[in-house]
Amino acid sequence: MSLWGGRFREPSDDDLRKLNDSIQFDRALYAEDIEGSAIYARALAAADVITTGEAEAIVSGLQKVKREFDDGSFKLMAGDEDIHTAVERRLIEIIGEAGGKLHTGRSRNDQVATDFRLWSMRAADRLAIALRQLQAALLDVAEEHVETLMPGYTHLQPAQPISAGHWLMSFFWMLERDMDRLRAARARMAECPLGAGALAGNPLKIDRERLAADLGFDRPSENSLDAVSDRDFVADLLYVTSLCAIHLSRLAEDILIYSNPAFAFITLDDRYSTGSSLMPQKRNADPMELTRGKTGRLIGNLTGFLTTLKGLPSGYNKDLQEDKEALFDSLETMHRLLPVITATARSLQLNPEAMSAALSEDLLATDLADYLVRKGLPFRQAHHAVGEIVRIASEAEIALSRLPLSKLRQVSPVFDEDVREVFDFSLSVARRRALGGTAPAALRLQIERAREKLQA
Ligand code: ARG
């Protein structure tokens, strides 16, 4: 028997139930549902709709239901279409008629919105902890590699020497922005819909400020019609997880490239590499590929749900039930990825020799142009002159530093003996010490600032 059976002569069709029921997945909301109901029962007593005795009976009945879910003994019955109906049905079985008073003035519409917001707030907090762990791992490894040099790339072509710590820290800041977005989303979702009723509001003398505060929200929602159909908070979290996964995916891609033997900048830890069933020599980075791959799925959850929301008429519509599987899946996926990525980052073994072997002198071409600028040449002329020098060296198949001074002077007379000092990768890196640059001095400051963020 369903909770809304009065109006119907016939029971629901089996196939309809399979489509309509959400209990298979929304039972994950049982703790939040029960919390919301307990607080609502007390609010009903405070509004003199039920007696204090009835409220206490409801609360202790709900606690029993909670224990049944906790220990796995809760038995689903036919007619338990979602978590709300299942809990209420069981409550009435346990405490009798008083249980039937709980839903006074309440609708599953404000109930589910409340439950899911509560769940999402907690999910945001859990995700924040996992992101912080990854940030801490990146920071610790970066700190060990402030002075490790590697080629930096643009267009995946060697560009300028950078510090490996600087490379790692770039991901710290991407995640810092994800943390920011998560905090903002968390603040927006902390709005309590309970007391909005089905759409028009609550006819009883319910103190919604108190309801919100008792449930741990920052404030009650302002408009009952908006409150029951607003799922922006779900879209927010789906977006935050998608963009964060995009960052993880880019880190994964770098790790894939740098661990390729052609680069050999990184050796992956045995525990986070996989082998081949056919080729005995293989060391694959499947977890990194899965990170890249699952990012597509997270973006799919976001675009799928945005499409669900588009064009819904005012008020609650059953389409909204699609919010849960999308968000559950995105968060579960994040929590599957993050521990592995964090451990991969922590166990990342950088190979400084391979990195410095990959530093070729053409990565210092910009420094050579800067040298000419110090000698008084406008940068444009300096750029052109060095371009010519790079071409001459490449045609002669020798390194830039092997070109005799006389050759350099044919291109620009301002070249002098001191040009030799340009051909020093560490010096090139050390020169970029303006705030945010790759120089050890700047990087140490960057790391210090990052530590402060972690402690905040
Ligand atoms: N299972 C539903 C959902 O997740 C609960 C709300 C149902 N409300 C209704 N009027 N049918 O959206």
Coordinates of C-alpha atoms and ligand atoms in Angstrom, one line a residue:
M1 CA 0.0 0.0 0.0
S2 CA 1.4 3.4 -0.9
L3 CA 1.0 6.5 1.2
W4 CA -1.1 8.2 -1.4
G5 CA -3.4 5.3 -2.2
G6 CA -6.7 6.9 -1.1
R7 CA -7.5 8.5 -4.4
F8 CA -7.0 5.4 -6.5
R9 CA -9.1 2.3 -7.0
E10 CA -6.3 0.2 -8.6
P11 CA -2.8 -0.4 -7.3
S12 CA 0.1 0.9 -9.4
D13 CA 1.3 -1.2 -12.3
D14 CA 4.6 -3.1 -11.7
D15 CA 6.5 -1.5 -14.5
L16 CA 5.3 1.9 -13.4
R17 CA 6.8 1.2 -10.0
K18 CA 10.1 0.2 -11.5
L19 CA 10.3 3.5 -13.3
N20 CA 8.9 5.6 -10.5
D21 CA 10.5 4.3 -7.4
S22 CA 13.7 5.9 -6.2
I23 CA 14.3 3.8 -3.1
Q24 CA 17.1 1.8 -4.7
F25 CA 19.3 4.9 -4.7
D26 CA 17.7 7.5 -2.4
R27 CA 18.0 5.2 0.6
A28 CA 21.4 6.8 0.8
L29 CA 19.6 9.8 2.3
Y30 CA 18.1 7.9 5.2
A31 CA 20.1 9.7 7.9
E32 CA 19.3 13.1 6.6
D33 CA 15.6 12.1 6.1
I34 CA 15.3 10.9 9.7
E35 CA 17.1 14.0 11.1
G36 CA 14.8 16.3 9.1
S37 CA 11.8 14.4 10.4
A38 CA 12.9 14.5 14.0
I39 CA 13.4 18.2 13.9
Y40 CA 10.1 18.7 12.1
A41 CA 8.3 16.7 14.8
R42 CA 9.6 19.0 17.5
A43 CA 8.7 22.0 15.4
L44 CA 5.1 20.6 15.2
A45 CA 5.0 20.3 19.0
A46 CA 6.3 23.8 19.4
A47 CA 3.5 25.0 17.1
D48 CA 1.0 23.0 19.2
V49 CA 0.0 20.8 16.3
I50 CA 1.0 17.7 18.2
T51 CA 1.8 17.1 21.9
T52 CA 5.3 17.0 23.3
G53 CA 4.6 13.3 24.1
E54 CA 3.7 12.6 20.5
A55 CA 6.8 14.4 19.3
E56 CA 9.0 12.4 21.6
A57 CA 7.4 9.1 20.5
I58 CA 8.0 10.1 16.9
V59 CA 11.7 11.0 17.7
S60 CA 12.4 7.7 19.5
G61 CA 10.6 5.8 16.8
L62 CA 12.7 7.5 14.2
Q63 CA 15.8 6.6 16.1
K64 CA 14.8 3.0 16.0
V65 CA 14.3 3.3 12.2
K66 CA 17.8 4.8 12.0
R67 CA 19.3 2.0 13.9
E68 CA 17.7 -0.5 11.5
F69 CA 19.2 1.3 8.5
D70 CA 22.6 1.6 10.3
D71 CA 22.8 -2.2 11.0
G72 CA 21.2 -3.2 7.8
S73 CA 18.1 -4.8 9.3
F74 CA 15.7 -2.4 7.7
K75 CA 13.3 -4.4 5.6
L76 CA 11.9 -2.8 2.5
M77 CA 8.2 -3.4 1.8
A78 CA 6.2 -3.2 -1.4
G79 CA 5.0 0.3 -1.5
D80 CA 8.2 1.8 -0.1
E81 CA 8.6 4.0 -3.2
D82 CA 11.3 6.3 -1.8
I83 CA 13.2 6.9 1.4
H84 CA 10.5 9.3 2.7
T85 CA 7.7 6.8 2.3
A86 CA 9.8 4.0 3.7
V87 CA 10.8 5.8 6.8
E88 CA 7.2 7.0 7.5
R89 CA 5.7 3.6 6.9
R90 CA 8.1 2.0 9.3
L91 CA 7.6 4.7 11.9
I92 CA 3.9 4.1 11.9
E93 CA 4.5 0.4 12.3
I94 CA 6.7 1.1 15.3
I95 CA 4.8 3.8 17.2
G96 CA 1.3 3.5 15.8
E97 CA -1.1 6.3 14.9
A98 CA 1.0 9.2 16.3
G99 CA 3.5 8.4 13.5
G100 CA 0.8 9.4 11.0
K101 CA 0.9 13.0 12.4
L102 CA 4.5 13.6 11.3
H103 CA 3.7 14.6 7.8
T104 CA 1.2 17.4 8.8
G105 CA 1.9 20.5 6.8
R106 CA 4.9 18.9 5.1
S107 CA 5.3 17.5 1.6
R108 CA 7.8 15.2 0.1
N109 CA 8.7 18.2 -2.0
D110 CA 10.1 20.3 0.8
Q111 CA 11.3 17.1 2.5
V112 CA 13.4 15.8 -0.4
A113 CA 14.9 19.2 -1.1
T114 CA 15.9 19.5 2.6
D115 CA 17.3 15.9 2.7
F116 CA 19.3 16.4 -0.4
R117 CA 20.7 19.8 0.6
L118 CA 21.8 18.4 3.9
W119 CA 23.4 15.4 2.2
S120 CA 25.1 17.7 -0.3
M121 CA 26.5 20.0 2.4
R122 CA 28.1 17.0 4.0
A123 CA 29.3 15.8 0.7
A124 CA 30.9 19.1 0.0
D125 CA 32.7 18.9 3.4
R126 CA 34.0 15.4 2.6
L127 CA 35.2 16.4 -0.8
A128 CA 37.0 19.4 0.7
I129 CA 38.9 17.1 3.0
A130 CA 40.0 14.9 0.1
L131 CA 41.1 17.9 -2.0
R132 CA 43.1 19.3 0.8
Q133 CA 45.0 16.0 1.1
L134 CA 45.9 16.1 -2.6
Q135 CA 47.0 19.7 -2.2
A136 CA 49.2 18.8 0.8
A137 CA 50.8 16.0 -1.2
L138 CA 51.6 18.2 -4.1
L139 CA 53.0 20.8 -1.8
D140 CA 55.2 18.4 0.0
V141 CA 56.7 16.9 -3.2
A142 CA 57.1 20.4 -4.7
E143 CA 59.0 21.5 -1.7
E144 CA 61.6 18.7 -2.3
H145 CA 62.0 19.9 -5.8
V146 CA 62.5 23.6 -5.6
E147 CA 65.9 23.3 -7.2
T148 CA 65.2 20.4 -9.6
L149 CA 65.3 21.6 -13.2
M150 CA 63.1 20.4 -16.0
P151 CA 62.0 21.7 -19.4
G152 CA 58.8 23.7 -19.3
Y153 CA 56.5 23.3 -22.3
T154 CA 54.1 25.3 -24.4
H155 CA 52.3 23.6 -27.2
L156 CA 54.0 20.5 -25.7
Q157 CA 57.2 21.8 -27.3
P158 CA 60.2 22.6 -25.1
A159 CA 60.0 26.2 -24.1
Q160 CA 62.0 27.4 -21.1
P161 CA 63.7 25.7 -18.1
I162 CA 61.5 25.7 -15.0
S163 CA 61.7 24.1 -11.5
A164 CA 59.9 20.8 -11.1
G165 CA 58.5 22.1 -7.9
H166 CA 56.9 25.0 -9.9
W167 CA 55.3 22.5 -12.2
L168 CA 53.8 20.6 -9.3
M169 CA 52.6 23.8 -7.6
S170 CA 50.7 24.9 -10.6
F171 CA 48.2 22.1 -9.8
F172 CA 48.0 23.2 -6.2
W173 CA 46.5 26.5 -7.3
M174 CA 44.1 24.9 -9.7
L175 CA 42.8 22.9 -6.7
E176 CA 42.8 26.0 -4.6
R177 CA 40.3 27.5 -7.0
D178 CA 38.3 24.3 -6.8
M179 CA 38.2 24.7 -3.1
D180 CA 37.0 28.2 -3.4
R181 CA 34.2 27.2 -5.8
L182 CA 33.3 24.4 -3.4
R183 CA 33.1 26.8 -0.5
A184 CA 30.9 29.1 -2.4
A185 CA 28.6 26.3 -3.5
R186 CA 28.5 25.1 0.1
A187 CA 27.5 28.5 1.3
R188 CA 24.7 28.8 -1.4
M189 CA 23.3 25.4 -0.6
A190 CA 23.0 26.1 3.2
E191 CA 19.4 27.2 2.8
C192 CA 16.6 25.2 4.4
P193 CA 13.5 24.4 2.3
L194 CA 11.7 22.7 5.1
G195 CA 8.4 24.5 5.7
A196 CA 7.8 25.3 2.1
G197 CA 5.2 22.5 1.9
A198 CA 4.3 21.2 -1.5
L199 CA 4.7 24.6 -3.1
A200 CA 2.7 27.3 -1.3
G201 CA 4.2 27.3 2.2
N202 CA 3.3 25.9 5.6
P203 CA -0.1 26.7 7.1
L204 CA 1.0 26.0 10.7
K205 CA 2.8 28.3 13.1
I206 CA 6.2 26.7 12.2
D207 CA 9.3 28.6 13.1
R208 CA 11.3 28.2 10.0
E209 CA 14.3 30.2 11.3
R210 CA 14.5 27.7 14.1
L211 CA 14.0 24.7 11.8
A212 CA 16.9 25.9 9.6
A213 CA 19.2 26.5 12.6
D214 CA 18.4 23.2 14.2
L215 CA 19.2 21.3 11.0
G216 CA 22.5 23.1 10.6
F217 CA 21.5 25.4 7.7
D218 CA 22.5 29.0 7.6
R219 CA 19.0 30.3 6.8
P220 CA 15.6 29.3 5.6
S221 CA 14.8 29.7 1.9
E222 CA 12.9 32.9 1.0
N223 CA 10.3 31.6 -1.5
S224 CA 8.4 28.3 -1.1
L225 CA 7.7 27.8 -4.8
D226 CA 11.4 28.3 -5.6
A227 CA 12.5 26.2 -2.6
V228 CA 10.8 23.0 -3.8
S229 CA 12.1 23.1 -7.3
D230 CA 15.5 24.7 -6.9
R231 CA 18.3 22.2 -7.7
D232 CA 21.0 24.8 -8.4
F233 CA 22.9 23.4 -5.6
V234 CA 23.1 20.0 -7.4
A235 CA 24.3 21.7 -10.6
D236 CA 26.8 23.7 -8.6
L237 CA 28.4 20.5 -7.2
L238 CA 28.3 18.8 -10.5
Y239 CA 30.2 21.7 -12.0
V240 CA 32.7 21.9 -9.2
T241 CA 33.4 18.2 -9.5
S242 CA 33.6 18.4 -13.3
L243 CA 36.1 21.3 -13.3
C244 CA 38.1 19.7 -10.5
A245 CA 38.2 16.4 -12.5
I246 CA 39.4 18.4 -15.5
H247 CA 42.3 19.6 -13.3
L248 CA 43.0 16.1 -12.2
S249 CA 42.8 14.9 -15.8
R250 CA 45.4 17.4 -16.8
L251 CA 47.7 16.4 -14.0
A252 CA 47.2 12.8 -15.1
E253 CA 48.0 13.6 -18.6
D254 CA 51.3 15.3 -17.6
I255 CA 52.2 12.2 -15.5
L256 CA 51.4 10.0 -18.4
I257 CA 53.7 12.0 -20.7
Y258 CA 56.5 12.4 -18.2
S259 CA 56.5 8.8 -17.2
N260 CA 56.8 7.7 -20.8
P261 CA 60.3 6.2 -21.3
A262 CA 60.9 8.8 -24.1
F263 CA 60.8 11.4 -21.3
A264 CA 61.5 9.3 -18.2
F265 CA 61.1 12.3 -16.0
I266 CA 59.0 10.3 -13.6
T267 CA 59.0 6.7 -12.4
L268 CA 55.6 5.5 -11.2
D269 CA 55.4 3.6 -8.0
D270 CA 54.7 -0.1 -8.5
R271 CA 51.6 0.2 -6.4
Y272 CA 50.1 2.7 -8.8
S273 CA 51.2 1.2 -12.1
T274 CA 49.7 -1.6 -14.0
G275 CA 51.2 -4.2 -16.3
S276 CA 50.3 -5.9 -19.6
S277 CA 49.0 -9.4 -20.0
L278 CA 51.1 -9.8 -23.1
M279 CA 54.1 -7.5 -23.0
P280 CA 56.2 -8.4 -20.0
Q281 CA 58.2 -5.1 -20.0
K282 CA 55.2 -2.8 -19.7
R283 CA 54.5 -0.4 -16.9
N284 CA 51.3 1.4 -17.6
A285 CA 49.6 4.2 -15.8
D286 CA 46.0 3.0 -16.0
P287 CA 44.9 5.0 -13.0
M288 CA 45.9 8.2 -14.7
E289 CA 44.1 7.1 -17.9
L290 CA 41.0 6.3 -15.8
T291 CA 41.3 9.8 -14.3
R292 CA 41.2 11.3 -17.8
G293 CA 38.5 8.9 -18.8
K294 CA 36.2 9.4 -15.9
T295 CA 36.3 13.1 -16.3
G296 CA 34.2 12.6 -19.4
R297 CA 31.6 10.9 -17.2
L298 CA 31.6 13.7 -14.6
I299 CA 31.1 16.3 -17.3
G300 CA 28.3 14.0 -18.7
N301 CA 26.6 14.1 -15.3
L302 CA 26.7 17.9 -15.3
T303 CA 25.4 18.4 -18.9
G304 CA 22.8 15.6 -18.5
F305 CA 21.3 17.2 -15.3
L306 CA 21.4 20.8 -16.7
T307 CA 19.5 19.4 -19.6
T308 CA 16.9 17.9 -17.2
L309 CA 16.4 21.3 -15.5
K310 CA 16.0 23.3 -18.6
G311 CA 12.4 24.1 -19.4
L312 CA 10.8 22.6 -16.3
P313 CA 7.6 24.4 -15.4
S314 CA 7.3 26.1 -12.0
G315 CA 7.1 24.0 -8.8
Y316 CA 8.2 20.4 -8.2
N317 CA 8.3 18.0 -11.1
K318 CA 9.3 14.4 -11.0
D319 CA 12.1 15.1 -13.4
L320 CA 13.9 16.5 -10.4
Q321 CA 14.3 12.9 -9.1
E322 CA 17.1 12.6 -11.7
D323 CA 19.3 14.8 -9.4
K324 CA 20.3 12.0 -7.1
E325 CA 21.9 9.4 -9.3
A326 CA 23.9 12.1 -11.1
L327 CA 25.3 13.6 -7.9
F328 CA 25.9 10.3 -6.1
D329 CA 27.8 9.1 -9.1
S330 CA 29.9 12.2 -9.5
L331 CA 30.9 12.2 -5.8
E332 CA 31.5 8.5 -5.7
T333 CA 33.7 8.8 -8.8
M334 CA 35.7 11.7 -7.2
H335 CA 36.3 9.7 -4.0
R336 CA 37.5 6.7 -6.1
L337 CA 39.9 8.9 -8.0
L338 CA 41.2 11.2 -5.3
P339 CA 42.9 8.7 -3.0
V340 CA 44.8 7.1 -5.9
I341 CA 45.8 10.4 -7.4
T342 CA 46.9 11.7 -4.0
A343 CA 49.0 8.5 -3.4
T344 CA 50.4 8.7 -6.9
A345 CA 51.4 12.4 -6.2
R346 CA 53.0 11.5 -2.9
S347 CA 54.9 8.6 -4.3
L348 CA 56.0 10.4 -7.4
Q349 CA 59.6 9.7 -8.1
L350 CA 61.1 12.4 -10.1
N351 CA 64.3 11.7 -12.1
P352 CA 66.4 14.9 -12.0
E353 CA 69.0 13.4 -14.4
A354 CA 66.5 12.6 -17.1
M355 CA 65.0 16.1 -16.6
S356 CA 68.2 17.9 -16.9
A357 CA 69.3 15.7 -19.9
A358 CA 66.2 17.0 -21.6
L359 CA 67.3 20.6 -21.2
S360 CA 68.8 21.7 -24.5
E361 CA 70.4 25.0 -25.0
D362 CA 67.7 26.3 -27.3
L363 CA 65.6 26.6 -24.1
L364 CA 67.9 29.5 -23.3
A365 CA 67.1 31.4 -26.5
T366 CA 64.9 33.8 -24.6
D367 CA 67.7 34.4 -22.1
L368 CA 70.0 35.1 -25.0
A369 CA 67.5 37.7 -26.2
D370 CA 67.3 39.1 -22.7
Y371 CA 71.1 39.4 -22.7
L372 CA 70.9 41.6 -25.8
V373 CA 68.2 43.7 -24.2
R374 CA 70.5 44.3 -21.2
K375 CA 73.1 45.4 -23.8
G376 CA 70.6 48.1 -24.9
L377 CA 68.8 46.4 -27.9
P378 CA 65.1 46.8 -28.1
F379 CA 63.5 43.4 -27.4
R380 CA 62.1 43.0 -31.0
Q381 CA 65.5 43.4 -32.5
A382 CA 67.0 41.1 -29.9
H383 CA 64.3 38.4 -30.7
H384 CA 65.1 38.6 -34.4
A385 CA 68.9 38.4 -33.8
V386 CA 68.6 35.3 -31.6
G387 CA 66.3 33.7 -34.1
E388 CA 69.0 34.1 -36.7
I389 CA 71.6 32.6 -34.3
V390 CA 69.4 29.6 -33.5
R391 CA 69.0 29.0 -37.2
I392 CA 72.8 29.3 -37.8
A393 CA 73.5 26.9 -34.9
S394 CA 70.9 24.4 -36.1
E395 CA 72.2 24.4 -39.6
A396 CA 75.7 23.9 -38.3
E397 CA 74.4 21.2 -36.0
I398 CA 76.1 22.6 -33.0
A399 CA 74.8 23.8 -29.6
L400 CA 74.2 27.6 -29.2
S401 CA 77.1 27.9 -26.7
R402 CA 79.5 26.4 -29.2
L403 CA 79.1 29.3 -31.7
P404 CA 82.3 31.4 -31.7
L405 CA 81.9 35.0 -30.5
S406 CA 83.0 36.2 -33.9
K407 CA 79.9 34.4 -35.4
L408 CA 77.6 36.0 -32.8
R409 CA 79.1 39.4 -33.5
Q410 CA 78.3 39.1 -37.2
V411 CA 74.6 39.0 -36.1
S412 CA 74.9 41.7 -33.5
P413 CA 78.0 43.6 -32.5
V414 CA 76.9 44.0 -28.9
F415 CA 77.8 40.4 -28.1
D416 CA 80.7 40.1 -25.7
E417 CA 82.7 37.5 -23.7
D418 CA 80.1 37.7 -20.9
V419 CA 77.6 36.0 -23.2
R420 CA 79.0 32.6 -21.8
E421 CA 77.1 33.3 -18.6
V422 CA 73.8 33.0 -20.4
F423 CA 74.3 29.3 -20.9
D424 CA 73.4 28.2 -17.4
F425 CA 70.0 26.7 -16.8
S426 CA 70.0 27.3 -13.1
L427 CA 70.8 31.0 -13.7
S428 CA 68.0 31.2 -16.2
V429 CA 65.5 29.8 -13.6
A430 CA 67.0 31.9 -10.8
R431 CA 66.4 35.1 -12.8
R432 CA 62.7 34.6 -12.9
R433 CA 62.2 35.7 -9.4
A434 CA 59.3 38.2 -9.7
L435 CA 56.3 37.1 -7.7
G436 CA 54.9 33.9 -9.1
G437 CA 58.0 33.0 -11.1
T438 CA 59.9 29.7 -11.2
A439 CA 63.1 31.0 -9.4
P440 CA 63.8 29.1 -6.2
A441 CA 63.4 32.4 -4.2
A442 CA 60.0 33.1 -5.7
L443 CA 58.9 29.4 -5.5
R444 CA 59.8 29.3 -1.8
L445 CA 57.5 32.3 -1.2
Q446 CA 54.8 30.6 -3.3
I447 CA 55.0 27.5 -1.2
E448 CA 54.9 29.5 2.0
R449 CA 51.7 31.2 0.8
A450 CA 50.2 27.9 -0.2
R451 CA 50.9 26.5 3.2
E452 CA 49.0 29.4 4.7
K453 CA 46.0 28.4 2.5
L454 CA 46.2 24.9 3.7
Q455 CA 46.2 26.0 7.3
A456 CA 43.3 28.4 6.8
Ligands
ARG1 N1 11.5 10.6 -4.7 C1 11.1 12.0 -5.0 C2 12.3 12.8 -5.5 O1 13.4 12.3 -5.3 C3 10.6 12.6 -3.8 C4 9.6 13.7 -4.0 C5 8.4 13.2 -4.6 N2 7.4 14.2 -4.6 C6 6.3 14.0 -5.4 N3 5.4 15.0 -5.4 N4 6.1 13.0 -6.1 O2 12.2 13.8 -6.1

